[in-house]
């Protein structure tokens, strides 16, 4: 009998993911692709979790469902719980306070660490899927208390990426175009803010492109997978030696 995974990932309700996102989910590095991890992760579909309740209009009903599921997972032996969208940072404080497991809802939790390592003269860029949905509450609930050295970079105005919002079921993405758009957004951010010393990718669909950003710009790029790896090693789920 196989052992129960120690880490679980709460993902959107089945049928609530648009065609465009489904395509991105097939890429190695995407949070909901089991092949992204060198260890087992339990994928849990959450009723009521969708773009509305996670990104644009967080609600008590979804928090209650998250808490219910997390308590069940704890009883089954799960030690840590994460989610499939960086905007779940909105629920971080409440969820962590309500359940016994380790809870790490969003890659945004790495921002304070990134701010520390760049020092007082550096800035941290948050590259988000949509800056219109990234609110002060997300930053506060991710324990990001320092704001003056943050640079928010957004993908939502990029032609190919913006189809997530304008035409989400309009057929396959041009993945090469998305790769270039992500790099272009960071490049322009660095032109305006050359003191950016680290990058945090909010969106869990962006990690497949993180290696290119690291290689091209020579900066530390933190993403969902760097956070997942950190927790996995802390729990001895993944070992380097």
mmCIF file of C-alpha atoms in Angstrom:
data_model
loop_
_atom_site.group_PDB
_atom_site.id
_atom_site.type_symbol
_atom_site.label_atom_id
_atom_site.label_comp_id
_atom_site.label_asym_id
_atom_site.label_seq_id
_atom_site.Cartn_x
_atom_site.Cartn_y
_atom_site.Cartn_z
ATOM 1 C CA UNK A 1 0.000 0.000 0.000
ATOM 2 C CA UNK A 2 1.389 3.393 -0.980
ATOM 3 C CA UNK A 3 1.882 5.984 1.712
ATOM 4 C CA UNK A 4 -0.346 9.022 1.956
ATOM 5 C CA UNK A 5 1.424 12.103 0.521
ATOM 6 C CA UNK A 6 2.498 14.521 3.241
ATOM 7 C CA UNK A 7 1.720 17.567 1.103
ATOM 8 C CA UNK A 8 -1.675 18.372 -0.418
ATOM 9 C CA UNK A 9 -2.583 21.017 -2.967
ATOM 10 C CA UNK A 10 -6.036 22.615 -3.032
ATOM 11 C CA UNK A 11 -7.050 23.361 -6.605
ATOM 12 C CA UNK A 12 -10.039 24.858 -8.380
ATOM 13 C CA UNK A 13 -13.269 22.929 -8.697
ATOM 14 C CA UNK A 14 -13.442 20.554 -11.658
ATOM 15 C CA UNK A 15 -14.995 22.233 -14.666
ATOM 16 C CA UNK A 16 -14.079 25.725 -13.443
ATOM 17 C CA UNK A 17 -10.753 25.974 -15.271
ATOM 18 C CA UNK A 18 -10.886 27.592 -18.714
ATOM 19 C CA UNK A 19 -9.349 25.990 -21.802
ATOM 20 C CA UNK A 20 -6.416 28.390 -21.775
ATOM 21 C CA UNK A 21 -5.444 27.464 -18.228
ATOM 22 C CA UNK A 22 -5.939 23.769 -18.901
ATOM 23 C CA UNK A 23 -3.277 24.033 -21.574
ATOM 24 C CA UNK A 24 -0.859 25.717 -19.171
ATOM 25 C CA UNK A 25 -1.529 23.025 -16.572
ATOM 26 C CA UNK A 26 0.082 20.426 -18.837
ATOM 27 C CA UNK A 27 3.480 22.139 -18.641
ATOM 28 C CA UNK A 28 6.170 20.763 -16.312
ATOM 29 C CA UNK A 29 6.536 23.274 -13.512
ATOM 30 C CA UNK A 30 2.860 24.188 -13.343
ATOM 31 C CA UNK A 31 1.504 23.788 -9.828
ATOM 32 C CA UNK A 32 -1.259 21.351 -10.781
ATOM 33 C CA UNK A 33 0.959 19.068 -12.852
ATOM 34 C CA UNK A 34 2.120 16.163 -10.636
ATOM 35 C CA UNK A 35 5.184 15.799 -12.866
ATOM 36 C CA UNK A 36 6.417 19.132 -11.503
ATOM 37 C CA UNK A 37 7.502 17.498 -8.241
ATOM 38 C CA UNK A 38 10.076 14.814 -7.378
ATOM 39 C CA UNK A 39 7.723 13.655 -4.621
ATOM 40 C CA UNK A 40 4.035 12.836 -4.286
ATOM 41 C CA UNK A 41 1.540 15.664 -3.881
ATOM 42 C CA UNK A 42 -2.145 14.991 -3.299
ATOM 43 C CA UNK A 43 -4.311 17.066 -5.624
ATOM 44 C CA UNK A 44 -7.640 18.049 -4.041
ATOM 45 C CA UNK A 45 -10.422 19.683 -6.045
ATOM 46 C CA UNK A 46 -12.339 22.210 -3.953
ATOM 47 C CA UNK A 47 -15.997 22.869 -4.631
ATOM 48 C CA UNK A 48 -16.609 26.576 -5.050
ATOM 49 C CA UNK A 49 -12.987 27.443 -5.828
ATOM 50 C CA UNK A 50 -12.828 29.333 -9.111
ATOM 51 C CA UNK A 51 -11.638 32.595 -10.656
ATOM 52 C CA UNK A 52 -14.394 34.549 -8.914
ATOM 53 C CA UNK A 53 -13.897 33.253 -5.370
ATOM 54 C CA UNK A 54 -10.103 33.074 -5.493
ATOM 55 C CA UNK A 55 -9.043 36.008 -7.659
ATOM 56 C CA UNK A 56 -11.708 38.686 -7.847
ATOM 57 C CA UNK A 57 -14.129 38.184 -4.969
ATOM 58 C CA UNK A 58 -12.765 36.124 -2.047
ATOM 59 C CA UNK A 59 -15.532 34.937 0.242
ATOM 60 C CA UNK A 60 -16.216 33.349 3.610
ATOM 61 C CA UNK A 61 -17.910 30.364 1.980
ATOM 62 C CA UNK A 62 -14.712 29.304 0.240
ATOM 63 C CA UNK A 63 -12.662 29.828 3.386
ATOM 64 C CA UNK A 64 -15.075 27.572 5.273
ATOM 65 C CA UNK A 65 -14.711 24.884 2.612
ATOM 66 C CA UNK A 66 -10.929 25.194 2.679
ATOM 67 C CA UNK A 67 -10.937 24.775 6.452
ATOM 68 C CA UNK A 68 -13.231 21.750 6.295
ATOM 69 C CA UNK A 69 -11.021 20.018 3.743
ATOM 70 C CA UNK A 70 -7.812 20.888 5.575
ATOM 71 C CA UNK A 71 -9.103 19.370 8.800
ATOM 72 C CA UNK A 72 -10.003 16.177 6.934
ATOM 73 C CA UNK A 73 -6.551 16.043 5.372
ATOM 74 C CA UNK A 74 -4.917 16.528 8.760
ATOM 75 C CA UNK A 75 -6.825 13.537 10.111
ATOM 76 C CA UNK A 76 -5.495 11.521 7.164
ATOM 77 C CA UNK A 77 -1.887 12.376 7.978
ATOM 78 C CA UNK A 78 -1.187 15.271 5.623
ATOM 79 C CA UNK A 79 1.402 17.623 7.144
ATOM 80 C CA UNK A 80 1.300 20.642 4.841
ATOM 81 C CA UNK A 81 -1.249 22.228 2.527
ATOM 82 C CA UNK A 82 -0.831 24.633 -0.340
ATOM 83 C CA UNK A 83 -3.016 25.930 -3.165
ATOM 84 C CA UNK A 84 -2.978 26.263 -6.934
ATOM 85 C CA UNK A 85 -3.238 30.071 -7.143
ATOM 86 C CA UNK A 86 -1.112 32.848 -5.689
ATOM 87 C CA UNK A 87 -4.176 34.966 -4.982
ATOM 88 C CA UNK A 88 -5.084 32.505 -2.232
ATOM 89 C CA UNK A 89 -2.717 34.606 -0.121
ATOM 90 C CA UNK A 90 -5.952 36.365 0.816
ATOM 91 C CA UNK A 91 -6.865 33.287 2.884
ATOM 92 C CA UNK A 92 -3.408 32.662 4.401
ATOM 93 C CA UNK A 93 -3.879 34.146 7.870
ATOM 94 C CA UNK A 94 -7.346 32.725 8.468
ATOM 95 C CA UNK A 95 -6.532 29.288 7.124
ATOM 96 C CA UNK A 96 -3.251 28.946 9.010
ATOM 97 C CA UNK A 97 -4.980 29.960 12.230
ATOM 98 C CA UNK A 98 -7.810 27.469 11.790
ATOM 99 C CA UNK A 99 -6.011 24.228 10.963
ATOM 100 C CA UNK A 100 -3.146 22.289 12.560
ATOM 101 C CA UNK A 101 -1.064 21.676 9.440
ATOM 102 C CA UNK A 102 1.559 23.875 7.875
ATOM 103 C CA UNK A 103 -0.270 26.171 5.437
ATOM 104 C CA UNK A 104 1.508 27.940 2.580
ATOM 105 C CA UNK A 105 -1.097 29.315 0.219
ATOM 106 C CA UNK A 106 0.997 31.474 -2.094
ATOM 107 C CA UNK A 107 4.459 32.120 -3.469
ATOM 108 C CA UNK A 108 3.986 35.668 -2.153
ATOM 109 C CA UNK A 109 5.048 34.313 1.237
ATOM 110 C CA UNK A 110 8.599 34.452 -0.137
ATOM 111 C CA UNK A 111 8.518 38.218 -0.662
ATOM 112 C CA UNK A 112 9.736 39.157 2.860
ATOM 113 C CA UNK A 113 12.658 36.757 2.419
ATOM 114 C CA UNK A 114 13.487 38.258 -0.970
ATOM 115 C CA UNK A 115 13.341 41.754 0.532
ATOM 116 C CA UNK A 116 15.787 40.689 3.217
ATOM 117 C CA UNK A 117 18.375 39.269 0.858
ATOM 118 C CA UNK A 118 18.387 42.247 -1.536
ATOM 119 C CA UNK A 119 19.034 44.644 1.332
ATOM 120 C CA UNK A 120 17.901 48.201 1.876
ATOM 121 C CA UNK A 121 19.147 49.442 -1.497
ATOM 122 C CA UNK A 122 17.444 46.806 -3.616
ATOM 123 C CA UNK A 123 13.908 46.241 -4.821
ATOM 124 C CA UNK A 124 11.798 43.124 -5.237
ATOM 125 C CA UNK A 125 9.610 42.694 -8.291
ATOM 126 C CA UNK A 126 6.351 40.793 -7.958
ATOM 127 C CA UNK A 127 5.376 39.457 -11.366
ATOM 128 C CA UNK A 128 1.644 38.789 -11.213
ATOM 129 C CA UNK A 129 -0.931 37.389 -13.599
ATOM 130 C CA UNK A 130 -3.096 40.469 -13.146
ATOM 131 C CA UNK A 131 -2.173 43.507 -11.070
ATOM 132 C CA UNK A 132 -5.827 44.572 -11.018
ATOM 133 C CA UNK A 133 -6.578 41.582 -8.792
ATOM 134 C CA UNK A 134 -3.539 41.937 -6.531
ATOM 135 C CA UNK A 135 -4.809 43.996 -3.599
ATOM 136 C CA UNK A 136 -3.295 45.376 -0.434
ATOM 137 C CA UNK A 137 -5.070 42.599 1.460
ATOM 138 C CA UNK A 138 -3.067 39.956 -0.397
ATOM 139 C CA UNK A 139 0.199 41.598 0.575
ATOM 140 C CA UNK A 140 -0.833 42.159 4.175
ATOM 141 C CA UNK A 141 -2.057 38.601 4.642
ATOM 142 C CA UNK A 142 1.185 37.281 3.158
ATOM 143 C CA UNK A 143 2.983 39.234 5.915
ATOM 144 C CA UNK A 144 4.525 41.698 3.464
ATOM 145 C CA UNK A 145 4.877 44.719 5.721
ATOM 146 C CA UNK A 146 7.432 46.654 3.680
ATOM 147 C CA UNK A 147 6.008 48.252 0.549
ATOM 148 C CA UNK A 148 8.498 50.927 -0.464
ATOM 149 C CA UNK A 149 10.850 48.518 -2.222
ATOM 150 C CA UNK A 150 8.200 46.566 -4.140
ATOM 151 C CA UNK A 151 7.710 46.789 -7.887
ATOM 152 C CA UNK A 152 4.498 45.239 -9.229
ATOM 153 C CA UNK A 153 4.798 43.897 -12.775
ATOM 154 C CA UNK A 154 1.701 42.545 -14.490
ATOM 155 C CA UNK A 155 0.994 40.224 -17.388
ATOM 156 C CA UNK A 156 -2.606 41.276 -17.926
ATOM 157 C CA UNK A 157 -1.896 43.739 -20.754
ATOM 158 C CA UNK A 158 0.196 41.321 -22.806
ATOM 159 C CA UNK A 159 -1.615 40.293 -26.032
ATOM 160 C CA UNK A 160 -1.358 36.511 -25.751
ATOM 161 C CA UNK A 161 -1.573 36.291 -21.968
ATOM 162 C CA UNK A 162 -4.588 38.629 -21.851
ATOM 163 C CA UNK A 163 -6.649 35.990 -23.637
ATOM 164 C CA UNK A 164 -7.024 34.416 -20.203
ATOM 165 C CA UNK A 165 -9.463 37.237 -19.530
ATOM 166 C CA UNK A 166 -10.756 38.288 -22.950
ATOM 167 C CA UNK A 167 -11.193 34.873 -24.604
ATOM 168 C CA UNK A 168 -10.395 32.099 -22.101
ATOM 169 C CA UNK A 169 -11.974 29.317 -24.153
ATOM 170 C CA UNK A 170 -10.754 30.560 -27.517
ATOM 171 C CA UNK A 171 -8.325 27.791 -28.329
ATOM 172 C CA UNK A 172 -4.700 26.977 -27.692
ATOM 173 C CA UNK A 173 -2.170 29.502 -26.470
ATOM 174 C CA UNK A 174 0.908 30.321 -28.480
ATOM 175 C CA UNK A 175 3.282 29.204 -25.766
ATOM 176 C CA UNK A 176 6.381 30.700 -27.358
ATOM 177 C CA UNK A 177 4.630 34.068 -27.448
ATOM 178 C CA UNK A 178 3.787 33.799 -23.752
ATOM 179 C CA UNK A 179 7.409 33.009 -22.954
ATOM 180 C CA UNK A 180 8.522 36.147 -24.759
ATOM 181 C CA UNK A 181 5.820 38.258 -23.116
ATOM 182 C CA UNK A 182 6.911 37.222 -19.632
ATOM 183 C CA UNK A 183 10.524 38.073 -20.404
ATOM 184 C CA UNK A 184 9.486 41.397 -21.950
ATOM 185 C CA UNK A 185 7.533 42.415 -18.852
ATOM 186 C CA UNK A 186 10.521 41.764 -16.613
ATOM 187 C CA UNK A 187 12.904 43.441 -19.062
ATOM 188 C CA UNK A 188 10.825 46.617 -19.082
ATOM 189 C CA UNK A 189 10.562 46.483 -15.303
ATOM 190 C CA UNK A 190 14.335 46.355 -15.022
ATOM 191 C CA UNK A 191 14.712 49.268 -17.416
ATOM 192 C CA UNK A 192 12.511 51.392 -15.147
ATOM 193 C CA UNK A 193 13.895 49.949 -11.904
ATOM 194 C CA UNK A 194 17.493 48.791 -12.450
ATOM 195 C CA UNK A 195 17.840 48.247 -8.696
ATOM 196 C CA UNK A 196 15.514 45.221 -8.785
ATOM 197 C CA UNK A 197 17.525 42.505 -7.065
ATOM 198 C CA UNK A 198 15.049 39.636 -6.924
ATOM 199 C CA UNK A 199 11.800 38.525 -8.519
ATOM 200 C CA UNK A 200 8.825 36.660 -7.060
ATOM 201 C CA UNK A 201 6.356 35.059 -9.457
ATOM 202 C CA UNK A 202 2.880 35.309 -7.925
ATOM 203 C CA UNK A 203 1.112 33.155 -10.483
ATOM 204 C CA UNK A 204 1.405 29.366 -10.302
ATOM 205 C CA UNK A 205 1.245 29.198 -14.111
ATOM 206 C CA UNK A 206 4.538 31.105 -14.407
ATOM 207 C CA UNK A 207 7.099 28.638 -12.946
ATOM 208 C CA UNK A 208 7.576 26.819 -16.294
ATOM 209 C CA UNK A 209 9.201 30.038 -17.501
ATOM 210 C CA UNK A 210 11.291 30.782 -14.403
ATOM 211 C CA UNK A 211 14.464 29.135 -15.695
ATOM 212 C CA UNK A 212 14.544 31.398 -18.722
ATOM 213 C CA UNK A 213 14.168 34.462 -16.513
ATOM 214 C CA UNK A 214 16.999 33.320 -14.244
ATOM 215 C CA UNK A 215 19.304 32.622 -17.146
ATOM 216 C CA UNK A 216 18.465 35.747 -19.135
ATOM 217 C CA UNK A 217 18.511 38.301 -16.326
ATOM 218 C CA UNK A 218 20.855 36.721 -13.790
ATOM 219 C CA UNK A 219 18.531 37.389 -10.870
ATOM 220 C CA UNK A 220 17.148 35.092 -8.191
ATOM 221 C CA UNK A 221 13.604 34.239 -9.257
ATOM 222 C CA UNK A 222 11.356 32.770 -6.582
ATOM 223 C CA UNK A 223 8.208 30.964 -7.624
ATOM 224 C CA UNK A 224 5.688 28.444 -6.386
ATOM 225 C CA UNK A 225 8.124 25.582 -6.848
ATOM 226 C CA UNK A 226 10.901 27.204 -4.838
ATOM 227 C CA UNK A 227 8.403 27.522 -1.991
ATOM 228 C CA UNK A 228 7.157 23.969 -2.436
ATOM 229 C CA UNK A 229 10.721 22.654 -2.426
ATOM 230 C CA UNK A 230 11.521 24.599 0.737
ATOM 231 C CA UNK A 231 8.561 23.090 2.587
ATOM 232 C CA UNK A 232 9.231 19.606 1.208
ATOM 233 C CA UNK A 233 12.792 19.680 2.507
ATOM 234 C CA UNK A 234 11.680 21.074 5.863
ATOM 235 C CA UNK A 235 9.305 18.120 6.236
ATOM 236 C CA UNK A 236 11.855 15.595 4.945
ATOM 237 C CA UNK A 237 9.552 14.825 2.032
ATOM 238 C CA UNK A 238 12.434 15.623 -0.306
ATOM 239 C CA UNK A 239 16.103 15.045 0.497
ATOM 240 C CA UNK A 240 19.223 16.270 -1.254
ATOM 241 C CA UNK A 241 21.565 13.936 0.649
#
